[in-house]
XYZ file of C-alpha atoms in Angstrom:
575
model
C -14.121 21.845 -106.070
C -14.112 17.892 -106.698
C -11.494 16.597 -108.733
C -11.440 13.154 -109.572
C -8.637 11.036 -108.355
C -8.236 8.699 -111.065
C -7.927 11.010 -114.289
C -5.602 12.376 -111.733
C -3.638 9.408 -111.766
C -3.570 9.201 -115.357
C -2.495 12.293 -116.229
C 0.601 11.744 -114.063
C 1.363 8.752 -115.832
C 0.793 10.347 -118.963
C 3.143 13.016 -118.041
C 5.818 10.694 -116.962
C 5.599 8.739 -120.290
C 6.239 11.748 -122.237
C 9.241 12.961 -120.212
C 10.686 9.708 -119.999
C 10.322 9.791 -124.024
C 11.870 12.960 -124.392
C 14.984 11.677 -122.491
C 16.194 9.255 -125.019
C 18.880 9.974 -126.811
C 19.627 10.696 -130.445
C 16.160 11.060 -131.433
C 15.802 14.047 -133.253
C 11.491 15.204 -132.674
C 11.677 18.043 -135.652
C 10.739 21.561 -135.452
C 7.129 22.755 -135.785
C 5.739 26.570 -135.724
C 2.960 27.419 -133.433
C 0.917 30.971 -134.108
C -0.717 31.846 -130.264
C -4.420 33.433 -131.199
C -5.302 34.652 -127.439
C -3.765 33.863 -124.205
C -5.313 30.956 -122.222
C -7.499 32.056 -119.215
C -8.366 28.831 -116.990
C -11.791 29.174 -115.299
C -13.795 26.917 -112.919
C -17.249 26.063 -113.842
C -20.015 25.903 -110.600
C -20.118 22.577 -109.028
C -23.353 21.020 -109.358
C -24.766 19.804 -105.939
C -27.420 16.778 -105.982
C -30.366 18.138 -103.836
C -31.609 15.661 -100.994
C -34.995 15.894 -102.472
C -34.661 15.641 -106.040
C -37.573 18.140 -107.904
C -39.418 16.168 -110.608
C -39.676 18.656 -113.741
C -41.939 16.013 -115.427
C -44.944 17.716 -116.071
C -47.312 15.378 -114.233
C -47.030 13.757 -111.122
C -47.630 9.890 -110.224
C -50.351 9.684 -107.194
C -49.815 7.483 -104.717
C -52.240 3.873 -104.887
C -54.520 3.567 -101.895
C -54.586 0.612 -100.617
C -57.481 -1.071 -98.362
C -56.255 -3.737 -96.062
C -58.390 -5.488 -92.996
C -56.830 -7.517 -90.515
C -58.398 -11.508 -89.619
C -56.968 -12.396 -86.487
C -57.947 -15.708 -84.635
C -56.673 -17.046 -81.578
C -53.754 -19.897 -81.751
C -53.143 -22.293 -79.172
C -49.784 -22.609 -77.699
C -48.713 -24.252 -74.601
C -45.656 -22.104 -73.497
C -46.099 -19.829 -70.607
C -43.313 -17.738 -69.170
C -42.245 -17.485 -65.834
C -42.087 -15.094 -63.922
C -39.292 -13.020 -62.533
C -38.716 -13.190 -58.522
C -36.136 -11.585 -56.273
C -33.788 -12.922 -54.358
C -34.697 -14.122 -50.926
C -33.138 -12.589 -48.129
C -32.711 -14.518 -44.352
C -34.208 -12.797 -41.696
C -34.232 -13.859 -38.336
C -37.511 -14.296 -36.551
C -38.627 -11.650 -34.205
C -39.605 -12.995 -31.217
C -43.257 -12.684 -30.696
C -44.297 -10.738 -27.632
C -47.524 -10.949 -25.644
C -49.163 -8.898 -23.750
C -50.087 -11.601 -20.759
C -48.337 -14.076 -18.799
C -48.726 -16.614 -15.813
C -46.261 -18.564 -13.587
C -46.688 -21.179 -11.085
C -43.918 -22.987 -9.559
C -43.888 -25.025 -6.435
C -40.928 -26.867 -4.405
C -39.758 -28.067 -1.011
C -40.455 -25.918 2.338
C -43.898 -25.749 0.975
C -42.932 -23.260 -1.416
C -45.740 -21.683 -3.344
C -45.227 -19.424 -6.000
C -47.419 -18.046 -8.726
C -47.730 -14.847 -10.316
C -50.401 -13.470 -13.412
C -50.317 -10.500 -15.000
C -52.933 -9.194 -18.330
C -52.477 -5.898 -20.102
C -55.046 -4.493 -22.760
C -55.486 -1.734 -25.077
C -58.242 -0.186 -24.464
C -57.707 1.726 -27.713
C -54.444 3.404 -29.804
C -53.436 5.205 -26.449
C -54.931 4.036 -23.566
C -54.276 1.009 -21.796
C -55.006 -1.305 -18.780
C -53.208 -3.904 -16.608
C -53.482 -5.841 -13.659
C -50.987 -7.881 -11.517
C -51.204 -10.822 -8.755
C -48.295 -12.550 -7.405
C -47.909 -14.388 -4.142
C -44.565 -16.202 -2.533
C -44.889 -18.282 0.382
C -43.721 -21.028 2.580
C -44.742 -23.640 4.760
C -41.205 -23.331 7.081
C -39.458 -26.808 8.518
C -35.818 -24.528 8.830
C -33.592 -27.002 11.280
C -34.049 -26.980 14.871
C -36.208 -24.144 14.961
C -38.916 -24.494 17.584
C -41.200 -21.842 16.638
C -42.923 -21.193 13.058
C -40.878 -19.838 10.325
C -43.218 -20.132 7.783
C -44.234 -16.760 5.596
C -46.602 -15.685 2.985
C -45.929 -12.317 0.629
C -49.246 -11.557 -1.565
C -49.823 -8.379 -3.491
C -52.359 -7.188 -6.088
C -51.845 -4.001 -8.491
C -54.532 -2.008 -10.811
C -52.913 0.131 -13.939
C -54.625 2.797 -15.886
C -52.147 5.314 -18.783
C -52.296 6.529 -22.104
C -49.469 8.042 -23.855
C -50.959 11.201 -26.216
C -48.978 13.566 -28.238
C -47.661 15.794 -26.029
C -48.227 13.860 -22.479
C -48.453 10.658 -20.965
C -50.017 9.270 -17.802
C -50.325 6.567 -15.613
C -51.642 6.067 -12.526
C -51.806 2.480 -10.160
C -53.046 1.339 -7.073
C -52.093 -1.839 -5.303
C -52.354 -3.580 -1.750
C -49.649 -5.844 -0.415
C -49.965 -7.930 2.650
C -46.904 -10.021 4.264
C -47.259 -12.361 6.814
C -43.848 -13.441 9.142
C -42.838 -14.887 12.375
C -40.394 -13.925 14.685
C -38.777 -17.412 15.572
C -35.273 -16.344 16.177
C -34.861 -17.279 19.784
C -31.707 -16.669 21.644
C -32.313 -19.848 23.729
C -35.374 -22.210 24.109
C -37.830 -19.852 26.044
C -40.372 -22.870 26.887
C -42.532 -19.558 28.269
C -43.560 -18.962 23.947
C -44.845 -22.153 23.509
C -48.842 -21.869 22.415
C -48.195 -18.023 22.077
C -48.526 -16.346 18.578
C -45.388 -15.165 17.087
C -47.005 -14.056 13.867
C -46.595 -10.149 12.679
C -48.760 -8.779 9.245
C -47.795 -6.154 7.666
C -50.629 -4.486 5.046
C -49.688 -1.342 2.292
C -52.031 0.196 0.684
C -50.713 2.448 -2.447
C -51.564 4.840 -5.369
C -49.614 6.192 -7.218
C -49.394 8.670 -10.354
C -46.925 9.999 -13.058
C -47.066 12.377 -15.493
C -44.820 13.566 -18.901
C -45.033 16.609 -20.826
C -43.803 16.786 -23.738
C -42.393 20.194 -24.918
C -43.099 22.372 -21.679
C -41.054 23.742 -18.796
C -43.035 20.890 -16.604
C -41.158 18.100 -17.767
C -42.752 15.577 -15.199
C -44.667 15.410 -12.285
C -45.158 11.923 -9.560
C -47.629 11.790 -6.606
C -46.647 8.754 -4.166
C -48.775 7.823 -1.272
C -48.830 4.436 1.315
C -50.572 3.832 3.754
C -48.775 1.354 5.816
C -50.020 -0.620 9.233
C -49.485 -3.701 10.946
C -51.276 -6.531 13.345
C -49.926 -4.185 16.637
C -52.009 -1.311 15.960
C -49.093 0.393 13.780
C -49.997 3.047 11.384
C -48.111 5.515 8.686
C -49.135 7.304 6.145
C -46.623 8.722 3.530
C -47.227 11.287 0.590
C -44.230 12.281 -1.555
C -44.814 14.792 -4.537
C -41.929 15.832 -6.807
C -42.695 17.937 -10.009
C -39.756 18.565 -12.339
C -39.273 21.794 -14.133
C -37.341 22.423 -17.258
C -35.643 25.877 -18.995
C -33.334 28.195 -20.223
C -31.281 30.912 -18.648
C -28.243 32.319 -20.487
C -28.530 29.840 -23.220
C -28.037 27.176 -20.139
C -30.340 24.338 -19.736
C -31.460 24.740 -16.177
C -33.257 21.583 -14.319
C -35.340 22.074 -10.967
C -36.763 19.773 -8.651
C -39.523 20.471 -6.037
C -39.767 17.916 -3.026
C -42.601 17.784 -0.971
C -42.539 14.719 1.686
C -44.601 14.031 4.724
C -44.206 11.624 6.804
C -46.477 10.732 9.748
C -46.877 7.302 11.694
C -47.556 6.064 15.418
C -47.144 2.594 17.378
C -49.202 1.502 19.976
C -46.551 1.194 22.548
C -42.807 1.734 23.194
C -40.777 -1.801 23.688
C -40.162 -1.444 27.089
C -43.757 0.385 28.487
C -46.651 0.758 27.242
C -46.390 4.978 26.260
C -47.746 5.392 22.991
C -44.825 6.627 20.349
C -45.715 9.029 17.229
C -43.336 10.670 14.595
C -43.846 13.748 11.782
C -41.778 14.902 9.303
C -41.980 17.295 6.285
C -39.091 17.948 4.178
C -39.567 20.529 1.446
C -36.866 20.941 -1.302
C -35.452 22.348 -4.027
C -32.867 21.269 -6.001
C -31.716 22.949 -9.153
C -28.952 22.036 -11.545
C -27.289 22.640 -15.144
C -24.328 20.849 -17.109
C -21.400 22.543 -18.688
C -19.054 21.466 -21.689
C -15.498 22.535 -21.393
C -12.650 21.272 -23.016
C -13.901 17.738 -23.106
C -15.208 17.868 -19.349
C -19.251 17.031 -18.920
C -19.816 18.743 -15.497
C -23.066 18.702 -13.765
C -23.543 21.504 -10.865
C -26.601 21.782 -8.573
C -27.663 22.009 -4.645
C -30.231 20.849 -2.782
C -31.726 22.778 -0.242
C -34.351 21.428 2.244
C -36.378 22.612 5.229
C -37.237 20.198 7.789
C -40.465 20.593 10.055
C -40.441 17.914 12.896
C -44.072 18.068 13.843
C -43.432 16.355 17.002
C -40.768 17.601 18.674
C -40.477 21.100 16.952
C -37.074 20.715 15.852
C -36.776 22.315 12.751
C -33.998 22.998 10.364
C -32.728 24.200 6.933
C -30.078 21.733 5.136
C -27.900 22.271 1.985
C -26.458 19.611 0.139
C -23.795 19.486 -3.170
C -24.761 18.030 -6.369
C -21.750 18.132 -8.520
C -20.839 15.571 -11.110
C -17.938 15.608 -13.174
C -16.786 13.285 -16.476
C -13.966 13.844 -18.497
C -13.346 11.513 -21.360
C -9.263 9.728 -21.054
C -9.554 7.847 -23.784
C -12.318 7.584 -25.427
C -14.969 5.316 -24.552
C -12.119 3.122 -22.895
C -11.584 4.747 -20.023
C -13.715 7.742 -18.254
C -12.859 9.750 -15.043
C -15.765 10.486 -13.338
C -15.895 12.127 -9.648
C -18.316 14.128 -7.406
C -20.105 15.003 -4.280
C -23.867 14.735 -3.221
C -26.222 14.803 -0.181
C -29.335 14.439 0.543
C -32.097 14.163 3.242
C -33.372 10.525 3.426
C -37.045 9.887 4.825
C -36.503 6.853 6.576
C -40.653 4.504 6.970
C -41.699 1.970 8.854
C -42.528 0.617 5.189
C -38.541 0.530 4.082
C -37.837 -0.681 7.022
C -39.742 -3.654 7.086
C -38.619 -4.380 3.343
C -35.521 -4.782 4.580
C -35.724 -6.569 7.832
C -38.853 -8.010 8.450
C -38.346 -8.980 12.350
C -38.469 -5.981 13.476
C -40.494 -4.687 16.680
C -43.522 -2.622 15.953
C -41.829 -0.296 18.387
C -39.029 1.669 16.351
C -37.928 5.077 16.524
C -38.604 7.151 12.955
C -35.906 9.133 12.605
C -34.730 10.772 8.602
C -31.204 10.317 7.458
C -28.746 13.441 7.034
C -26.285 12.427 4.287
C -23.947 15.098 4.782
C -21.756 14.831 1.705
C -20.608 11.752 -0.403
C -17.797 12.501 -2.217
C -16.650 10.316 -4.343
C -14.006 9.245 -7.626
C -13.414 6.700 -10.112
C -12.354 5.426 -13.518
C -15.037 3.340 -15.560
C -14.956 2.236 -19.261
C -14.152 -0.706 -21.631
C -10.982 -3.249 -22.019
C -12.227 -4.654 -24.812
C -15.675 -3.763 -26.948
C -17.397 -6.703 -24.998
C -15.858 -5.867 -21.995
C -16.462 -3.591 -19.554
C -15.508 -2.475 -15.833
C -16.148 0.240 -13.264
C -13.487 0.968 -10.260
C -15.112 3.417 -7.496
C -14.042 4.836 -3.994
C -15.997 7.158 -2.114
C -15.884 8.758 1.459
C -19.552 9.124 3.124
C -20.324 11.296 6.204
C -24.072 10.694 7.674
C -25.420 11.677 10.621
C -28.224 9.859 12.216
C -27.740 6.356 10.209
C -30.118 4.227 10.615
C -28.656 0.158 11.758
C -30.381 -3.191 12.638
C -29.891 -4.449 16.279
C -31.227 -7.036 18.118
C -33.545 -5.923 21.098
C -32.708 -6.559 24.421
C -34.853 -8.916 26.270
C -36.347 -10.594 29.375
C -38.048 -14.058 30.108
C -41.220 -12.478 31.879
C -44.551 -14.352 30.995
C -45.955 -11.130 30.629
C -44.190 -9.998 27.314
C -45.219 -9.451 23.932
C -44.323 -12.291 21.934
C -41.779 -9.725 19.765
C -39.927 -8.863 23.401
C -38.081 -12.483 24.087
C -35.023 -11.161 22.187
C -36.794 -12.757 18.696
C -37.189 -9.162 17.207
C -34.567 -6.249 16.242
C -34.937 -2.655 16.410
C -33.566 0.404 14.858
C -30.934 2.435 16.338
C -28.899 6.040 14.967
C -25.481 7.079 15.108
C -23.330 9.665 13.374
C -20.668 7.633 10.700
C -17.935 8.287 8.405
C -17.998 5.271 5.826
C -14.962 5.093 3.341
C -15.949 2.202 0.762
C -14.628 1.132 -2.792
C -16.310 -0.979 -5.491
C -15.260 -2.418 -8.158
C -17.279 -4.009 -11.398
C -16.558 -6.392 -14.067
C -19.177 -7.343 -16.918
C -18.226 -8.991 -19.875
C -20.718 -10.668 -23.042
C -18.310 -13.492 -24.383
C -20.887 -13.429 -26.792
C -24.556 -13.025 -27.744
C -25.227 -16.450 -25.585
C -23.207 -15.885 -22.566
C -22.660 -12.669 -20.247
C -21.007 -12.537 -17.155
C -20.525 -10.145 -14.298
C -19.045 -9.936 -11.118
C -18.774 -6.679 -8.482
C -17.637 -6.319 -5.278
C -17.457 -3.432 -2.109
C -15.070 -3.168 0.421
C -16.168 -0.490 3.500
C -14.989 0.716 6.565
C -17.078 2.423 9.211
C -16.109 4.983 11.799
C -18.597 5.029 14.614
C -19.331 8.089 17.129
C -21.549 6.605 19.650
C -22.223 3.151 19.246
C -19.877 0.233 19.798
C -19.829 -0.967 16.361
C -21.877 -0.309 12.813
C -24.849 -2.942 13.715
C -25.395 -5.896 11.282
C -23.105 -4.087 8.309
C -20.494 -6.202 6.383
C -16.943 -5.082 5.479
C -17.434 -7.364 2.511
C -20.041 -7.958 -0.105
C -19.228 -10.018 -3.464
C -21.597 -10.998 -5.857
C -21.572 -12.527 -9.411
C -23.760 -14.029 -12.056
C -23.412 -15.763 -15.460
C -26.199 -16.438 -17.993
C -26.098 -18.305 -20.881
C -28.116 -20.168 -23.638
C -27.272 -23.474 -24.424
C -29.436 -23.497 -27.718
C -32.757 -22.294 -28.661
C -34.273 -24.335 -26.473
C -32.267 -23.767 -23.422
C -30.987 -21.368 -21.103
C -29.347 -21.101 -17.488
C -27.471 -19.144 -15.323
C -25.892 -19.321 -11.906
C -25.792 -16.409 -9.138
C -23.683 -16.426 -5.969
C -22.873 -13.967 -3.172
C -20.508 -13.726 -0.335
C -21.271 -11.311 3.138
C -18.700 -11.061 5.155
C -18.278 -10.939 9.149
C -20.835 -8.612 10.560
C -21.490 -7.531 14.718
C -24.176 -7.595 16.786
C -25.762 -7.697 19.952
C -28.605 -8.955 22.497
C -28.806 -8.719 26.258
C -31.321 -10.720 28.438
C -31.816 -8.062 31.534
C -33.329 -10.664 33.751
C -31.343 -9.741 36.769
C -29.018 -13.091 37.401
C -27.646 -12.445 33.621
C -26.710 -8.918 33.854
C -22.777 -9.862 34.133
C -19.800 -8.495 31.908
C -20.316 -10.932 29.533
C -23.112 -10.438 28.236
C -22.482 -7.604 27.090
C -19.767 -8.455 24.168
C -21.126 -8.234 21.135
C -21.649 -11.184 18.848
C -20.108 -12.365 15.867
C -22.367 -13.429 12.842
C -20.487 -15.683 10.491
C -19.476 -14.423 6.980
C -21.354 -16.923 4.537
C -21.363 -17.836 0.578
C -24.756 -18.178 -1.039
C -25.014 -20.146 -4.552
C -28.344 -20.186 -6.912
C -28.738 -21.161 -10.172
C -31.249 -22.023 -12.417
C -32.503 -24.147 -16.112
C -35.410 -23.402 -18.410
C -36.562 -24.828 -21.204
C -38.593 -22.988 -23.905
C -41.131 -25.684 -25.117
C -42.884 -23.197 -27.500
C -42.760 -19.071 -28.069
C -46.067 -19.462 -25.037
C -44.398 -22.273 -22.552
C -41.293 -22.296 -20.654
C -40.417 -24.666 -17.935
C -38.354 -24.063 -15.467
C -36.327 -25.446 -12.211
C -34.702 -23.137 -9.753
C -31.912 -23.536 -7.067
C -31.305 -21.732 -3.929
C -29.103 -22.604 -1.105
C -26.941 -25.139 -3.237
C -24.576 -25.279 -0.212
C -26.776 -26.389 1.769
C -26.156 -23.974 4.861
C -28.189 -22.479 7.600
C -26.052 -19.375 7.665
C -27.608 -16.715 9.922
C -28.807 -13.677 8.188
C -29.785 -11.936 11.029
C -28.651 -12.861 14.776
C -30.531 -15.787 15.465
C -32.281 -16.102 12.119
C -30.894 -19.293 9.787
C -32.360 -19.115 6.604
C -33.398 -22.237 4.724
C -31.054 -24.602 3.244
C -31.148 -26.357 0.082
C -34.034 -25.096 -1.977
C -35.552 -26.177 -5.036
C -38.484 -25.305 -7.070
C -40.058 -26.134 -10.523
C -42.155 -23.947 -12.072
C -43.864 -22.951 -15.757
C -44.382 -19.601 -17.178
C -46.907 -19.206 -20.121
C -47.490 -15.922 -21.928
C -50.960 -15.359 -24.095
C -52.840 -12.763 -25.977
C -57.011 -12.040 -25.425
């Protein structure tokens, strides 16, 4: 029910009015009868409710006009055009742009020569092809050096892979000839003069890889040199070593297969003219798995290997340990790490020669039994940017292979290797103990730094001292770009003291003293070098060797060259 709020209002008033009336005094209001027909009932009548859609009870209707309308619409010139929205630009930096090809040539003093190319193409989305060429040489003048020092190093490499879905494959083959002489005289032999002191070495590779993907062969490589020299020297080398993959025991097991043969000859011994020939195959296996406990990563394995000497029917089975342990200290800022290992080492005419290219092409082939290596040390980071590795380790190896100069005579009748200008390779049982320590640090994205360092100490069993090995070796480097445009860096090294020895056997200089060994002189080595990128394609560049200028002996009888310096450009291309 609705009542309305004014007539409300004044029937309150009214009300009032009346009462307050009534109230006055001495007013007499009379007396009046009233005769009450029928009682008063009070009823509500039914509110009426507007409808939202009123009905029209008219008795016609009124229909709706229709109305025709057409639409003239011509154009209207206006000259205001909107713009249109863009986003914000965001800086990117540039990637570098990388090609596929490249070229160096840089010449210097000594004669130096150096120049390397090397092209790559895509034969399609998976395959490719490359090729390499480089050659370093030099045209000698070392101080008061009689005979030729000058070498040449040339090598040329063929590339054919693809990487599929689930494999990949590559396979190269290459040829490298080196050309040295042995000019490391003891004393002016005048007997030399007009003879040729020149050795060549030539290697002839191939070699293959291949990656499964999702198979218990994980990997497979096939290695194989042949190796030779100007003295009738031959090897031949073929290494296999497939890699196997799977799961025992809900443990990831890894397994190795080794394969290696080994089989070489020179034409003659050093001191007769016997012919000398050497044959070894080493098969192994060597299986391993990794464990997780209680924040310790610990790898466990073996290697096992039989050894066939083909020549002198010495065979013999070997085990070594393969254990590796980390355990996390504190985080990623410091980790304890320790172990032991072993292994069988196939020692070639090939390493060799990498290594010390004056050697006689008279040496005695014999593989390396690292008996155990165990070792310990903490590595991790000081800082984010810094970052350091601290190592000791105690070695035991039996037959070790060391450097020594060759004995000699002054007979006309020598090879020109056998005037005590050539070194040899001799084996003895040693206990090394060694520690290293390693600093690298990136100041920031422009400079990085590092520096490293091992200390060792050898324990001999048969020979007088550990031939042509250092108690000391120090190295360091810093790099750094000065701008966009250029960058440099600076390397130097320090070898400490090292021992060796040469005896001339003619008859009136076998005396006591010739048979002390001889000290080499520790030295200190400094490099550095400056480029400038003209363009993303052309860099220029100068390089430093030698900055001290010294003639230190790197080998008994062998300065090096001094100061060096050689400028150079590098430009990269696409086809």
């Amino acid at each position: 029910m609705k009542i309305n709020f004014k007539k409300k209002i004044a029937f309150v008033l009214l009300i009032t009015f009346q009462i307050s009336f009534a109230q006055k005094k001495q007013e007499n209001i009379g007396t009046e009868e009233v005769n009450v027909v029928k009682a008063y009932t009070p009823t509500i009548s039914d509110a009426f409710k507007v409808m939202e859609t009123p009905s029209i009870e008219e008795e016609g209707t009124i229909k709706k006009k229709v109305i025709k309308y057409t639409i003239f619409s011509f154009p209207v010139a206006s000259t205001f055009t909107p713009s249109k929205g863009k986003a914000e630009s965001v800086e990117k930096e540039q990637q570098p742009n990388l090609f596929k090809n490249y070229a160096t040539f840089g010449t210097g003093n000594y004669g130096i020569l150096n120049a390397e190319l090397f092209v790559n193409q895509n034969l399609n989305a998976t395959d490719y092809v490359s090729g390499m060429i480089r050659h370093l040489s030099s045209q000698g003048g070392i101080k008061n050096v009689e005979l030729s020092d000058k070498f040449y190093d040339t090598a040329v490499d063929l590339a054919y892979g693809f990487h599929r879905k689930h494999l990949s494959w590559n396979v190269d083959l290459g040829y490298q000839n080196q050309i040295y002489n042995w000019y490391g005289l003891p004393v002016d032999i005048t007997l030399l003069s007009g003879k040729n002191v020149q050795q060549s070495y030539n290697n002839l590779y191939l070699r293959s890889k291949i990656e499964f993907n999702d198979a218990v062969l994980k990997e497979a490589s096939l290695k194989f040199n042949h190796f030779s020299d100007a003295f009738g020297s031959s090897e031949n080398r073929i290494y296999a070593k497939p890699s196997f993959e799977f799961d025992i025991s809900d443990k990831a097991i890894k397994m190795n297969l080794i394969v290696d043969y080994l089989g070489g000859s020179f034409k003659k011994e050093y001191s007769n003219s016997n012919p000398m020939q050497y044959g070894f195959t080493n098969l192994g296996i060597a299986p391993s798995f990794e464990l997780h406990e209680q924040g310790w990563i610990v790898n466990i394995g073996t290697s096992l290997f039989y050894e066939l000497d083909a020549k002198n029917n010495n065979n013999q089975f070997l085990i070594y340990p393969k254990i590796n342990a980390l355990y996390h200290v504190v985080d990623d800022l410091m980790l304890f790490y320790a172990g032991a290992e072993g292994n069988l080492k196939q020692n070639t005419y090939s390493d060799f020669v990498n290594e010390n290219p004056f050697l006689s092409p008279t040496l005695n082939i014999l593989p390396t039994d690292k008996q155990y290596d165990f070792f310990a040390g903490l590595k991790g980071k000081i800082v984010n940017n810094v970052s350091y590795n601290i190592r000791g380790s105690y070695i035991n190896e039996r037959n070790k292979a060391l450097f020594k100069s060759n004995d000699y005579t002054e007979n006309s009748s020598n090879e020109s290797f056998a005037f005590g200008n050539s070194m040899q390779v001799v084996y003895d049982d040693m206990k090394t103990v060694s520690f290293y320590g390693e600093l690298k640090a990136a100041f920031s994205k422009n400079v990085t730094f590092g520096i490293n360092g091992t200390f060792s100490s050898y324990a001999n069993k048969n020979q007088e001292e550990p031939w042509n090995l250092p108690g000391i070796k120090l190295n360091s480097t810093i790099d750094f770009n000065i701008n966009k445009k250029w960058y440099a860096g600076v390397n130097v090294f320090y070898i400490g003291d090292r021992k060796d020895l040469k005896i001339n056997n003619d008859i009136v200089y076998i005396v006591a003293p010739t048979y002390v060994p001889v000290t080499l002189n520790s030295y200190f080595d400094a490099n550095a070098h400056l480029g400038f990128k003209y363009s993303d394609r052309l860099t220029a560049f100068l390089r430093t060797n030698n900055i001290t200028n010294k003639g230190y002996e790197k080998w008994l009888n062998y300065p090096v060259q001094g100061f060096q310096v050689v400028l150079g450009a590098n430009y990269k291309f696409d086809f």
